[in-house]
mmCIF file of C-alpha atoms in Angstrom:
data_model
loop_
_atom_site.group_PDB
_atom_site.id
_atom_site.type_symbol
_atom_site.label_atom_id
_atom_site.label_comp_id
_atom_site.label_asym_id
_atom_site.label_seq_id
_atom_site.Cartn_x
_atom_site.Cartn_y
_atom_site.Cartn_z
ATOM 1 C CA MET A 1264 -40.470 -89.592 9.928
ATOM 2 C CA PHE A 1265 -40.941 -89.812 6.167
ATOM 3 C CA HIS A 1266 -44.589 -90.677 6.655
ATOM 4 C CA ARG A 1267 -45.098 -87.640 8.905
ATOM 5 C CA ILE A 1268 -43.433 -85.289 6.400
ATOM 6 C CA THR A 1269 -45.426 -86.736 3.494
ATOM 7 C CA LYS A 1270 -48.667 -86.318 5.444
ATOM 8 C CA LEU A 1271 -47.768 -82.739 6.344
ATOM 9 C CA ALA A 1272 -46.875 -81.962 2.722
ATOM 10 C CA THR A 1273 -50.144 -83.434 1.515
ATOM 11 C CA ILE A 1274 -52.196 -81.408 3.996
ATOM 12 C CA GLY A 1275 -50.228 -78.267 3.223
ATOM 13 C CA LEU A 1276 -50.454 -78.600 -0.553
ATOM 14 C CA THR A 1277 -54.164 -79.301 -0.284
ATOM 15 C CA ALA A 1278 -54.553 -76.069 1.681
ATOM 16 C CA VAL A 1279 -52.487 -74.213 -0.918
ATOM 17 C CA LEU A 1280 -54.575 -75.502 -3.796
ATOM 18 C CA THR A 1281 -57.782 -74.712 -1.921
ATOM 19 C CA LEU A 1282 -56.587 -71.192 -1.188
ATOM 20 C CA GLY A 1283 -55.696 -70.677 -4.825
ATOM 21 C CA ILE A 1284 -59.126 -71.865 -5.930
ATOM 22 C CA ASN A 1285 -60.975 -69.882 -3.260
ATOM 23 C CA ALA A 1286 -59.158 -66.570 -3.873
ATOM 24 C CA SER A 1287 -62.512 -64.930 -4.368
ATOM 25 C CA ALA A 1288 -63.356 -61.735 -6.178
ATOM 26 C CA ASN A 1289 -65.114 -58.797 -4.573
ATOM 27 C CA THR A 1290 -67.838 -56.906 -6.474
ATOM 28 C CA LEU A 1291 -68.999 -53.292 -6.203
ATOM 29 C CA MET A 1292 -71.992 -51.783 -8.058
ATOM 30 C CA PHE A 1293 -72.488 -48.109 -8.909
ATOM 31 C CA ASP A 1294 -75.568 -46.216 -10.178
ATOM 32 C CA PHE A 1295 -74.967 -42.885 -11.914
ATOM 33 C CA GLY A 1296 -78.090 -40.806 -12.430
ATOM 34 C CA GLU A 1297 -81.110 -39.045 -11.024
ATOM 35 C CA ILE A 1298 -81.078 -38.203 -7.329
ATOM 36 C CA THR A 1299 -84.776 -39.116 -6.897
ATOM 37 C CA THR A 1300 -84.328 -42.686 -8.230
ATOM 38 C CA PRO A 1301 -81.384 -44.234 -6.363
ATOM 39 C CA SER A 1302 -80.667 -47.949 -6.481
ATOM 40 C CA GLY A 1303 -80.855 -50.146 -3.400
ATOM 41 C CA ASN A 1304 -79.309 -53.590 -2.989
ATOM 42 C CA ASN A 1305 -75.989 -52.139 -1.755
ATOM 43 C CA TYR A 1306 -75.451 -49.980 -4.813
ATOM 44 C CA ASN A 1307 -73.239 -46.929 -4.496
ATOM 45 C CA ASN A 1308 -75.221 -43.997 -5.887
ATOM 46 C CA VAL A 1309 -73.636 -41.048 -7.705
ATOM 47 C CA THR A 1310 -76.204 -38.377 -8.529
ATOM 48 C CA GLN A 1311 -76.043 -35.203 -10.615
ATOM 49 C CA ASN A 1312 -74.724 -33.459 -7.469
ATOM 50 C CA GLN A 1313 -71.565 -35.563 -7.936
ATOM 51 C CA LEU A 1314 -70.876 -35.862 -4.229
ATOM 52 C CA PRO A 1315 -67.904 -38.097 -3.387
ATOM 53 C CA ILE A 1316 -68.170 -41.604 -2.001
ATOM 54 C CA PHE A 1317 -65.663 -42.223 0.801
ATOM 55 C CA ASN A 1318 -66.230 -45.886 1.615
ATOM 56 C CA ALA A 1319 -67.899 -47.770 -1.222
ATOM 57 C CA LEU A 1320 -69.942 -50.832 -0.315
ATOM 58 C CA ASP A 1321 -69.524 -54.214 -1.935
ATOM 59 C CA THR A 1322 -72.553 -56.314 -2.879
ATOM 60 C CA THR A 1323 -72.663 -57.826 0.604
ATOM 61 C CA GLY A 1324 -72.998 -54.386 2.187
ATOM 62 C CA ALA A 1325 -69.492 -54.353 3.623
ATOM 63 C CA GLY A 1326 -67.361 -51.219 3.393
ATOM 64 C CA THR A 1327 -64.315 -51.562 1.148
ATOM 65 C CA GLY A 1328 -62.394 -48.367 1.944
ATOM 66 C CA ILE A 1329 -62.566 -47.472 -1.747
ATOM 67 C CA GLY A 1330 -63.392 -43.851 -2.530
ATOM 68 C CA LEU A 1331 -64.861 -42.326 -5.680
ATOM 69 C CA THR A 1332 -64.935 -38.730 -6.816
ATOM 70 C CA THR A 1333 -66.705 -37.601 -9.973
ATOM 71 C CA VAL A 1334 -66.288 -34.338 -11.858
ATOM 72 C CA GLY A 1335 -67.226 -32.978 -15.272
ATOM 73 C CA PHE A 1336 -70.722 -34.348 -15.873
ATOM 74 C CA ASN A 1337 -73.719 -32.123 -16.548
ATOM 75 C CA PRO A 1338 -75.454 -31.074 -13.301
ATOM 76 C CA GLY A 1339 -78.662 -32.634 -14.609
ATOM 77 C CA SER A 1340 -79.450 -36.253 -15.401
ATOM 78 C CA ASN A 1341 -80.807 -38.112 -18.397
ATOM 79 C CA GLN A 1342 -83.773 -40.353 -17.525
ATOM 80 C CA ASN A 1343 -84.307 -41.948 -20.937
ATOM 81 C CA GLY A 1344 -82.373 -45.173 -20.384
ATOM 82 C CA THR A 1345 -83.787 -48.654 -20.707
ATOM 83 C CA SER A 1346 -86.112 -50.104 -18.087
ATOM 84 C CA THR A 1347 -85.586 -53.635 -19.456
ATOM 85 C CA PRO A 1348 -81.849 -54.456 -19.315
ATOM 86 C CA GLY A 1349 -80.960 -57.821 -20.799
ATOM 87 C CA GLY A 1350 -77.988 -59.778 -22.096
ATOM 88 C CA ALA A 1351 -74.716 -58.673 -20.547
ATOM 89 C CA ALA A 1352 -76.485 -55.656 -19.007
ATOM 90 C CA ALA A 1353 -78.788 -57.861 -16.915
ATOM 91 C CA ILE A 1354 -76.278 -57.648 -14.064
ATOM 92 C CA PHE A 1355 -77.553 -54.124 -13.377
ATOM 93 C CA ASP A 1356 -80.790 -53.181 -11.621
ATOM 94 C CA THR A 1357 -83.444 -51.313 -13.609
ATOM 95 C CA THR A 1358 -83.081 -48.287 -11.350
ATOM 96 C CA ALA A 1359 -79.446 -48.093 -12.480
ATOM 97 C CA THR A 1360 -80.086 -48.509 -16.220
ATOM 98 C CA VAL A 1361 -83.033 -46.152 -16.618
ATOM 99 C CA ASP A 1362 -81.028 -42.984 -15.929
ATOM 100 C CA ASN A 1363 -77.558 -41.612 -16.710
ATOM 101 C CA LEU A 1364 -75.096 -38.882 -15.982
ATOM 102 C CA PHE A 1365 -74.000 -37.260 -19.238
ATOM 103 C CA GLY A 1366 -71.718 -34.747 -20.889
ATOM 104 C CA HIS A 1367 -71.559 -32.867 -24.218
ATOM 105 C CA THR A 1368 -69.200 -31.014 -26.535
ATOM 106 C CA VAL A 1369 -71.485 -27.981 -26.992
ATOM 107 C CA ASN A 1370 -72.891 -25.513 -24.459
ATOM 108 C CA PHE A 1371 -76.289 -27.263 -24.281
ATOM 109 C CA ASN A 1372 -77.894 -25.971 -21.022
ATOM 110 C CA GLN A 1373 -74.573 -24.847 -19.519
ATOM 111 C CA PRO A 1374 -72.418 -21.763 -20.230
ATOM 112 C CA ALA A 1375 -69.611 -23.987 -21.518
ATOM 113 C CA PRO A 1376 -69.232 -27.453 -23.061
ATOM 114 C CA LEU A 1377 -68.634 -30.433 -20.770
ATOM 115 C CA PRO A 1378 -66.627 -32.731 -23.079
ATOM 116 C CA LEU A 1379 -64.854 -34.779 -20.416
ATOM 117 C CA ALA A 1380 -65.900 -36.298 -17.101
ATOM 118 C CA THR A 1381 -63.439 -37.989 -14.771
ATOM 119 C CA LEU A 1382 -63.938 -40.674 -12.120
ATOM 120 C CA THR A 1383 -61.157 -41.062 -9.594
ATOM 121 C CA LEU A 1384 -60.996 -44.225 -7.510
ATOM 122 C CA THR A 1385 -58.831 -44.177 -4.375
ATOM 123 C CA GLY A 1386 -57.967 -46.632 -1.623
ATOM 124 C CA LEU A 1387 -57.192 -49.425 -4.082
ATOM 125 C CA ASP A 1388 -54.544 -52.107 -3.557
ATOM 126 C CA SER A 1389 -51.256 -50.634 -4.816
ATOM 127 C CA SER A 1390 -49.156 -53.755 -4.151
ATOM 128 C CA GLY A 1391 -49.878 -55.324 -7.543
ATOM 129 C CA ALA A 1392 -51.509 -58.333 -5.854
ATOM 130 C CA THR A 1393 -54.989 -57.268 -7.000
ATOM 131 C CA THR A 1394 -56.322 -56.345 -10.419
ATOM 132 C CA TYR A 1395 -59.618 -54.609 -11.149
ATOM 133 C CA ASP A 1396 -62.153 -55.467 -13.836
ATOM 134 C CA PHE A 1397 -64.708 -52.897 -15.004
ATOM 135 C CA VAL A 1398 -68.123 -53.175 -16.674
ATOM 136 C CA PHE A 1399 -69.744 -49.953 -17.916
ATOM 137 C CA PHE A 1400 -73.330 -49.400 -19.050
ATOM 138 C CA GLY A 1401 -75.180 -46.466 -20.563
ATOM 139 C CA SER A 1402 -78.511 -46.226 -22.384
ATOM 140 C CA ARG A 1403 -80.289 -43.460 -24.281
ATOM 141 C CA MET A 1404 -83.473 -44.796 -25.831
ATOM 142 C CA SER A 1405 -85.488 -43.394 -28.786
ATOM 143 C CA VAL A 1406 -82.527 -41.998 -30.719
ATOM 144 C CA SER A 1407 -81.016 -43.108 -33.993
ATOM 145 C CA ASP A 1408 -77.494 -41.654 -34.119
ATOM 146 C CA ASN A 1409 -74.254 -43.121 -32.778
ATOM 147 C CA ARG A 1410 -73.464 -41.665 -29.340
ATOM 148 C CA GLU A 1411 -70.455 -43.829 -28.617
ATOM 149 C CA THR A 1412 -68.924 -43.232 -25.188
ATOM 150 C CA GLN A 1413 -65.258 -43.824 -24.394
ATOM 151 C CA PHE A 1414 -63.977 -45.060 -21.029
ATOM 152 C CA ALA A 1415 -60.219 -44.452 -20.773
ATOM 153 C CA ILE A 1416 -58.801 -46.098 -17.637
ATOM 154 C CA SER A 1417 -55.377 -45.263 -16.240
ATOM 155 C CA GLY A 1418 -53.351 -46.502 -13.279
ATOM 156 C CA ALA A 1419 -50.099 -48.455 -13.432
ATOM 157 C CA ASN A 1420 -51.426 -49.610 -16.801
ATOM 158 C CA SER A 1421 -54.060 -48.197 -19.148
ATOM 159 C CA ASP A 1422 -56.828 -49.413 -21.459
ATOM 160 C CA ILE A 1423 -59.979 -48.103 -23.170
ATOM 161 C CA GLY A 1424 -63.513 -49.425 -23.501
ATOM 162 C CA TYR A 1425 -66.217 -48.226 -25.898
ATOM 163 C CA LEU A 1426 -70.006 -48.408 -25.785
ATOM 164 C CA ASP A 1427 -72.778 -46.874 -27.928
ATOM 165 C CA PRO A 1428 -75.665 -46.076 -25.538
ATOM 166 C CA SER A 1429 -78.115 -45.326 -28.386
ATOM 167 C CA ASN A 1430 -81.146 -47.606 -27.941
ATOM 168 C CA ASN A 1431 -78.965 -49.857 -25.847
ATOM 169 C CA THR A 1432 -80.567 -52.540 -23.703
ATOM 170 C CA ASP A 1433 -78.024 -55.367 -23.699
ATOM 171 C CA ASN A 1434 -74.476 -54.176 -24.415
ATOM 172 C CA VAL A 1435 -71.724 -53.190 -21.977
ATOM 173 C CA ALA A 1436 -68.103 -52.083 -22.211
ATOM 174 C CA ILE A 1437 -65.670 -54.368 -20.392
ATOM 175 C CA VAL A 1438 -62.101 -53.527 -19.384
ATOM 176 C CA THR A 1439 -60.162 -56.081 -17.342
ATOM 177 C CA GLY A 1440 -56.841 -56.441 -15.569
ATOM 178 C CA MET A 1441 -56.390 -52.845 -14.452
ATOM 179 C CA ILE A 1442 -53.699 -52.114 -11.849
ATOM 180 C CA PRO A 1443 -53.730 -49.019 -9.589
ATOM 181 C CA ASP A 1444 -50.763 -46.659 -9.506
ATOM 182 C CA ALA A 1445 -48.339 -46.476 -6.573
ATOM 183 C CA ALA A 1446 -50.804 -44.310 -4.648
ATOM 184 C CA GLY A 1447 -53.636 -46.843 -5.040
ATOM 185 C CA VAL A 1448 -55.487 -44.693 -7.617
ATOM 186 C CA ILE A 1449 -57.239 -45.453 -10.910
ATOM 187 C CA THR A 1450 -58.766 -42.688 -13.041
ATOM 188 C CA ILE A 1451 -61.465 -43.125 -15.667
ATOM 189 C CA ASP A 1452 -61.945 -40.410 -18.285
ATOM 190 C CA VAL A 1453 -65.430 -40.536 -19.856
ATOM 191 C CA SER A 1454 -65.900 -38.718 -23.173
ATOM 192 C CA PRO A 1455 -67.312 -39.117 -26.692
ATOM 193 C CA GLY A 1456 -65.812 -42.070 -28.552
ATOM 194 C CA PRO A 1457 -64.286 -41.804 -32.049
ATOM 195 C CA ASN A 1458 -67.499 -43.089 -33.660
ATOM 196 C CA ASN A 1459 -69.774 -40.596 -31.892
ATOM 197 C CA VAL A 1460 -71.588 -38.560 -34.568
ATOM 198 C CA ASN A 1461 -74.094 -36.737 -32.361
ATOM 199 C CA SER A 1462 -74.090 -33.016 -33.128
ATOM 200 C CA SER A 1463 -73.912 -32.208 -29.400
ATOM 201 C CA GLY A 1464 -71.358 -34.899 -28.631
ATOM 202 C CA PHE A 1465 -73.586 -36.436 -25.957
ATOM 203 C CA PHE A 1466 -72.015 -39.278 -23.950
ATOM 204 C CA TYR A 1467 -73.470 -41.260 -21.060
ATOM 205 C CA LEU A 1468 -72.701 -43.334 -17.973
ATOM 206 C CA GLY A 1469 -75.545 -45.092 -16.214
ATOM 207 C CA ALA A 1470 -73.971 -47.910 -14.238
ATOM 208 C CA MET A 1471 -70.621 -49.478 -13.408
ATOM 209 C CA GLN A 1472 -69.491 -52.748 -11.891
ATOM 210 C CA ILE A 1473 -66.020 -53.174 -10.384
ATOM 211 C CA THR A 1474 -64.669 -56.624 -9.578
ATOM 212 C CA THR A 1475 -61.505 -56.919 -7.507
ATOM 213 C CA VAL A 1476 -59.467 -59.960 -8.492
ATOM 214 C CA PRO A 1477 -56.765 -61.199 -6.056
ATOM 215 C CA GLU A 1478 -53.746 -62.551 -7.908
ATOM 216 C CA PRO A 1479 -53.868 -66.313 -7.165
ATOM 217 C CA THR A 1480 -50.189 -66.856 -7.984
ATOM 218 C CA SER A 1481 -49.003 -64.623 -5.140
ATOM 219 C CA LEU A 1482 -51.362 -66.322 -2.690
ATOM 220 C CA VAL A 1483 -50.242 -69.786 -3.738
ATOM 221 C CA LEU A 1484 -46.554 -68.907 -3.514
ATOM 222 C CA LEU A 1485 -46.984 -67.357 -0.089
ATOM 223 C CA SER A 1486 -48.817 -70.404 1.205
ATOM 224 C CA LEU A 1487 -46.395 -72.822 -0.426
ATOM 225 C CA GLY A 1488 -43.531 -71.025 1.297
ATOM 226 C CA GLY A 1489 -45.236 -71.623 4.630
ATOM 227 C CA VAL A 1490 -45.649 -75.311 3.860
ATOM 228 C CA LEU A 1491 -41.985 -75.703 2.946
ATOM 229 C CA VAL A 1492 -40.883 -73.962 6.137
ATOM 230 C CA ALA A 1493 -43.113 -76.253 8.192
ATOM 231 C CA MET A 1494 -41.732 -79.320 6.394
ATOM 232 C CA ARG A 1495 -38.155 -78.177 7.050
ATOM 233 C CA ARG A 1496 -38.796 -77.702 10.760
ATOM 234 C CA HIS A 1497 -40.174 -81.213 10.999
#
Protein backbone atom coordinates (compact mmCIF):
# COMPACT_ATOMS: atom_id res chain seq x y z
CA MET A 1 0.00 0.00 0.00
CA PHE A 2 2.83 2.38 0.90
CA HIS A 3 4.50 1.68 -2.43
CA ARG A 4 1.26 2.48 -4.31
CA ILE A 5 0.79 5.77 -2.43
CA THR A 6 4.42 6.76 -2.96
CA LYS A 7 4.14 6.02 -6.68
CA LEU A 8 0.91 8.02 -6.92
CA ALA A 9 2.48 10.94 -5.05
CA THR A 10 5.51 10.88 -7.32
CA ILE A 11 3.37 10.89 -10.47
CA GLY A 12 1.11 13.60 -9.07
CA LEU A 13 3.93 15.87 -7.93
CA THR A 14 5.66 15.45 -11.26
CA ALA A 15 2.45 16.57 -12.98
CA VAL A 16 2.19 19.53 -10.59
CA LEU A 17 5.74 20.64 -11.26
CA THR A 18 5.26 20.21 -15.00
CA LEU A 19 2.06 22.26 -14.89
CA GLY A 20 3.82 24.99 -12.96
CA ILE A 21 6.64 25.11 -15.47
CA ASN A 22 4.34 24.94 -18.50
CA ALA A 23 1.93 27.67 -17.32
CA SER A 24 2.53 29.46 -20.58
CA ALA A 25 2.05 33.11 -21.41
CA ASN A 26 -0.19 34.35 -24.19
CA THR A 27 0.94 37.22 -26.45
CA LEU A 28 -1.07 39.83 -28.37
CA MET A 29 0.38 42.39 -30.80
CA PHE A 30 -1.19 45.74 -31.75
CA ASP A 31 -0.35 48.20 -34.54
CA PHE A 32 -1.53 51.80 -34.11
CA GLY A 33 -1.28 53.92 -37.24
CA GLU A 34 -2.14 54.51 -40.86
CA ILE A 35 -5.15 52.67 -42.26
CA THR A 36 -3.40 51.99 -45.59
CA THR A 37 -0.43 50.19 -43.98
CA PRO A 38 -1.85 47.57 -41.59
CA SER A 39 0.30 44.84 -40.11
CA GLY A 40 -0.27 41.18 -40.86
CA ASN A 41 1.03 38.23 -38.84
CA ASN A 42 -2.01 38.23 -36.53
CA TYR A 43 -1.57 41.84 -35.45
CA ASN A 44 -4.58 43.73 -34.19
CA ASN A 45 -4.74 46.98 -36.16
CA VAL A 46 -6.03 50.25 -34.71
CA THR A 47 -6.15 52.99 -37.34
CA GLN A 48 -6.85 56.72 -37.17
CA ASN A 49 -10.57 55.82 -37.40
CA GLN A 50 -10.16 54.34 -33.90
CA LEU A 51 -12.72 51.60 -34.46
CA PRO A 52 -13.03 49.16 -31.55
CA ILE A 53 -11.61 45.64 -31.51
CA PHE A 54 -14.07 43.14 -30.04
CA ASN A 55 -12.07 39.91 -30.06
CA ALA A 56 -8.33 40.53 -30.23
CA LEU A 57 -6.18 37.80 -31.76
CA ASP A 58 -3.12 36.34 -30.11
CA THR A 59 0.02 35.63 -32.11
CA THR A 60 -1.29 32.19 -33.07
CA GLY A 61 -4.38 33.73 -34.65
CA ALA A 62 -6.75 32.54 -31.92
CA GLY A 63 -9.42 34.86 -30.57
CA THR A 64 -8.91 35.87 -26.95
CA GLY A 65 -12.22 37.58 -26.13
CA ILE A 66 -10.26 40.71 -25.22
CA GLY A 67 -11.72 43.98 -26.49
CA LEU A 68 -10.00 47.32 -27.08
CA THR A 69 -11.52 50.75 -27.53
CA THR A 70 -9.43 53.82 -28.31
CA VAL A 71 -10.41 57.47 -27.99
CA GLY A 72 -8.63 60.82 -27.98
CA PHE A 73 -5.99 60.46 -30.69
CA ASN A 74 -5.77 62.79 -33.67
CA PRO A 75 -7.92 61.53 -36.58
CA GLY A 76 -4.80 61.48 -38.75
CA SER A 77 -1.66 59.38 -38.44
CA ASN A 78 2.04 60.08 -38.28
CA GLN A 79 4.05 58.06 -40.80
CA ASN A 80 7.56 59.18 -39.80
CA GLY A 81 8.47 56.28 -37.54
CA THR A 82 11.45 54.00 -37.97
CA SER A 83 11.54 51.36 -40.69
CA THR A 84 14.48 49.61 -38.99
CA PRO A 85 13.44 48.63 -35.45
CA GLY A 86 16.21 47.05 -33.42
CA GLY A 87 17.15 46.24 -29.84
CA ALA A 88 14.13 45.78 -27.60
CA ALA A 89 11.89 47.13 -30.39
CA ALA A 90 12.80 44.28 -32.74
CA ILE A 91 9.78 42.35 -31.44
CA PHE A 92 7.59 44.61 -33.60
CA ASP A 93 7.10 44.38 -37.36
CA THR A 94 8.28 47.28 -39.51
CA THR A 95 4.71 48.01 -40.59
CA ALA A 96 3.92 48.64 -36.91
CA THR A 97 6.92 50.86 -36.14
CA VAL A 98 6.84 53.09 -39.22
CA ASP A 99 3.58 54.84 -38.28
CA ASN A 100 1.86 56.12 -35.13
CA LEU A 101 -1.31 57.48 -33.70
CA PHE A 102 -0.61 60.77 -31.93
CA GLY A 103 -2.01 63.58 -29.81
CA HIS A 104 -1.04 67.17 -28.94
CA THR A 105 -1.61 69.90 -26.38
CA VAL A 106 -2.33 72.64 -28.96
CA ASN A 107 -5.02 72.89 -31.64
CA PHE A 108 -2.70 71.72 -34.45
CA ASN A 109 -5.06 70.64 -37.29
CA GLN A 110 -8.07 70.23 -35.00
CA PRO A 111 -10.41 72.83 -33.44
CA ALA A 112 -9.25 71.82 -29.95
CA PRO A 113 -6.17 70.25 -28.35
CA LEU A 114 -6.04 66.47 -27.94
CA PRO A 115 -3.83 66.15 -24.83
CA LEU A 116 -5.01 62.72 -23.67
CA ALA A 117 -5.83 59.46 -25.44
CA THR A 118 -7.28 56.47 -23.62
CA LEU A 119 -7.13 52.76 -24.41
CA THR A 120 -9.68 50.58 -22.63
CA LEU A 121 -9.10 46.83 -22.51
CA THR A 122 -12.07 44.62 -21.60
CA GLY A 123 -12.69 40.90 -21.23
CA LEU A 124 -9.59 40.40 -19.08
CA ASP A 125 -9.27 37.87 -16.27
CA SER A 126 -10.66 39.56 -13.15
CA SER A 127 -9.95 36.64 -10.79
CA GLY A 128 -6.42 37.78 -9.96
CA ALA A 129 -4.99 34.55 -11.39
CA THR A 130 -3.54 36.35 -14.42
CA THR A 131 -1.32 39.41 -14.68
CA TYR A 132 -0.65 41.44 -17.81
CA ASP A 133 2.69 42.76 -19.05
CA PHE A 134 2.84 45.64 -21.53
CA VAL A 135 5.46 46.80 -24.03
CA PHE A 136 4.89 50.15 -25.79
CA PHE A 137 6.69 51.58 -28.81
CA GLY A 138 6.58 54.90 -30.61
CA SER A 139 8.94 56.53 -33.09
CA ARG A 140 9.16 59.99 -34.67
CA MET A 141 12.29 60.27 -36.77
CA SER A 142 14.15 63.41 -37.92
CA VAL A 143 13.38 65.52 -34.84
CA SER A 144 15.69 66.76 -32.10
CA ASP A 145 13.46 67.66 -29.15
CA ASN A 146 12.22 65.44 -26.33
CA ARG A 147 8.69 64.17 -27.07
CA GLU A 148 8.39 61.86 -24.10
CA THR A 149 5.14 59.91 -24.00
CA GLN A 150 3.55 58.68 -20.78
CA PHE A 151 1.58 55.43 -20.48
CA ALA A 152 -0.45 55.42 -17.26
CA ILE A 153 -2.04 52.02 -16.67
CA SER A 154 -4.85 51.45 -14.19
CA GLY A 155 -6.83 48.41 -13.07
CA ALA A 156 -6.78 46.82 -9.63
CA ASN A 157 -3.28 48.30 -9.45
CA SER A 158 -1.57 51.09 -11.37
CA ASP A 159 1.82 51.94 -12.87
CA ILE A 160 3.37 54.29 -15.44
CA GLY A 161 5.82 53.78 -18.29
CA TYR A 162 7.72 56.48 -20.20
CA LEU A 163 9.24 56.55 -23.69
CA ASP A 164 10.79 59.31 -25.82
CA PRO A 165 9.84 58.54 -29.44
CA SER A 166 12.22 61.17 -30.88
CA ASN A 167 14.56 59.41 -33.33
CA ASN A 168 13.73 56.17 -31.56
CA THR A 169 14.64 52.88 -33.19
CA ASP A 170 15.43 50.58 -30.26
CA ASN A 171 13.76 51.68 -27.02
CA VAL A 172 10.43 50.58 -25.54
CA ALA A 173 8.45 51.30 -22.38
CA ILE A 174 7.73 48.21 -20.27
CA VAL A 175 5.13 47.90 -17.53
CA THR A 176 4.62 44.50 -15.90
CA GLY A 177 2.36 42.80 -13.37
CA MET A 178 -0.83 44.70 -14.11
CA ILE A 179 -4.09 43.32 -12.68
CA PRO A 180 -7.54 44.11 -14.14
CA ASP A 181 -10.26 45.59 -11.95
CA ALA A 182 -13.28 43.59 -10.76
CA ALA A 183 -14.97 44.11 -14.13
CA GLY A 184 -11.99 42.70 -16.06
CA VAL A 185 -10.91 46.14 -17.32
CA ILE A 186 -7.55 47.90 -17.65
CA THR A 187 -7.28 51.48 -18.93
CA ILE A 188 -4.20 53.11 -20.41
CA ASP A 189 -3.98 56.90 -20.54
CA VAL A 190 -1.50 58.11 -23.17
CA SER A 191 -0.25 61.70 -22.86
CA PRO A 192 2.89 63.86 -22.89
CA GLY A 193 5.41 62.79 -20.24
CA PRO A 194 6.97 65.20 -17.72
CA ASN A 195 10.13 65.55 -19.84
CA ASN A 196 8.27 66.40 -23.05
CA VAL A 197 9.46 69.83 -24.25
CA ASN A 198 7.82 69.89 -27.67
CA SER A 199 5.97 73.17 -28.20
CA SER A 200 2.91 71.28 -29.47
CA GLY A 201 3.10 68.57 -26.82
CA PHE A 202 3.18 65.82 -29.44
CA PHE A 203 3.02 62.27 -28.08
CA TYR A 204 2.93 58.97 -29.98
CA LEU A 205 1.90 55.32 -29.88
CA GLY A 206 2.95 53.05 -32.72
CA ALA A 207 2.80 49.53 -31.34
CA MET A 208 1.93 47.57 -28.22
CA GLN A 209 2.55 44.04 -27.00
CA ILE A 210 0.46 42.47 -24.25
CA THR A 211 1.57 39.26 -22.55
CA THR A 212 -0.86 37.44 -20.29
CA VAL A 213 0.92 35.67 -17.44
CA PRO A 214 -0.97 32.94 -15.53
CA GLU A 215 -0.07 32.94 -11.85
CA PRO A 216 1.87 29.66 -11.42
CA THR A 217 1.31 29.52 -7.65
CA SER A 218 -2.46 29.21 -8.00
CA LEU A 219 -2.08 26.50 -10.64
CA VAL A 220 0.38 24.53 -8.52
CA LEU A 221 -1.78 24.76 -5.40
CA LEU A 222 -4.88 23.67 -7.29
CA SER A 223 -3.08 20.67 -8.76
CA LEU A 224 -1.42 19.79 -5.47
CA GLY A 225 -4.83 19.76 -3.80
CA GLY A 226 -6.00 17.23 -6.39
CA VAL A 227 -2.98 15.03 -5.72
CA LEU A 228 -3.57 15.07 -1.96
CA VAL A 229 -7.23 14.16 -2.41
CA ALA A 230 -6.27 11.27 -4.66
CA MET A 231 -3.67 10.08 -2.13
CA ARG A 232 -6.23 10.22 0.68
CA ARG A 233 -8.75 8.16 -1.27
CA HIS A 234 -6.13 5.49 -1.87
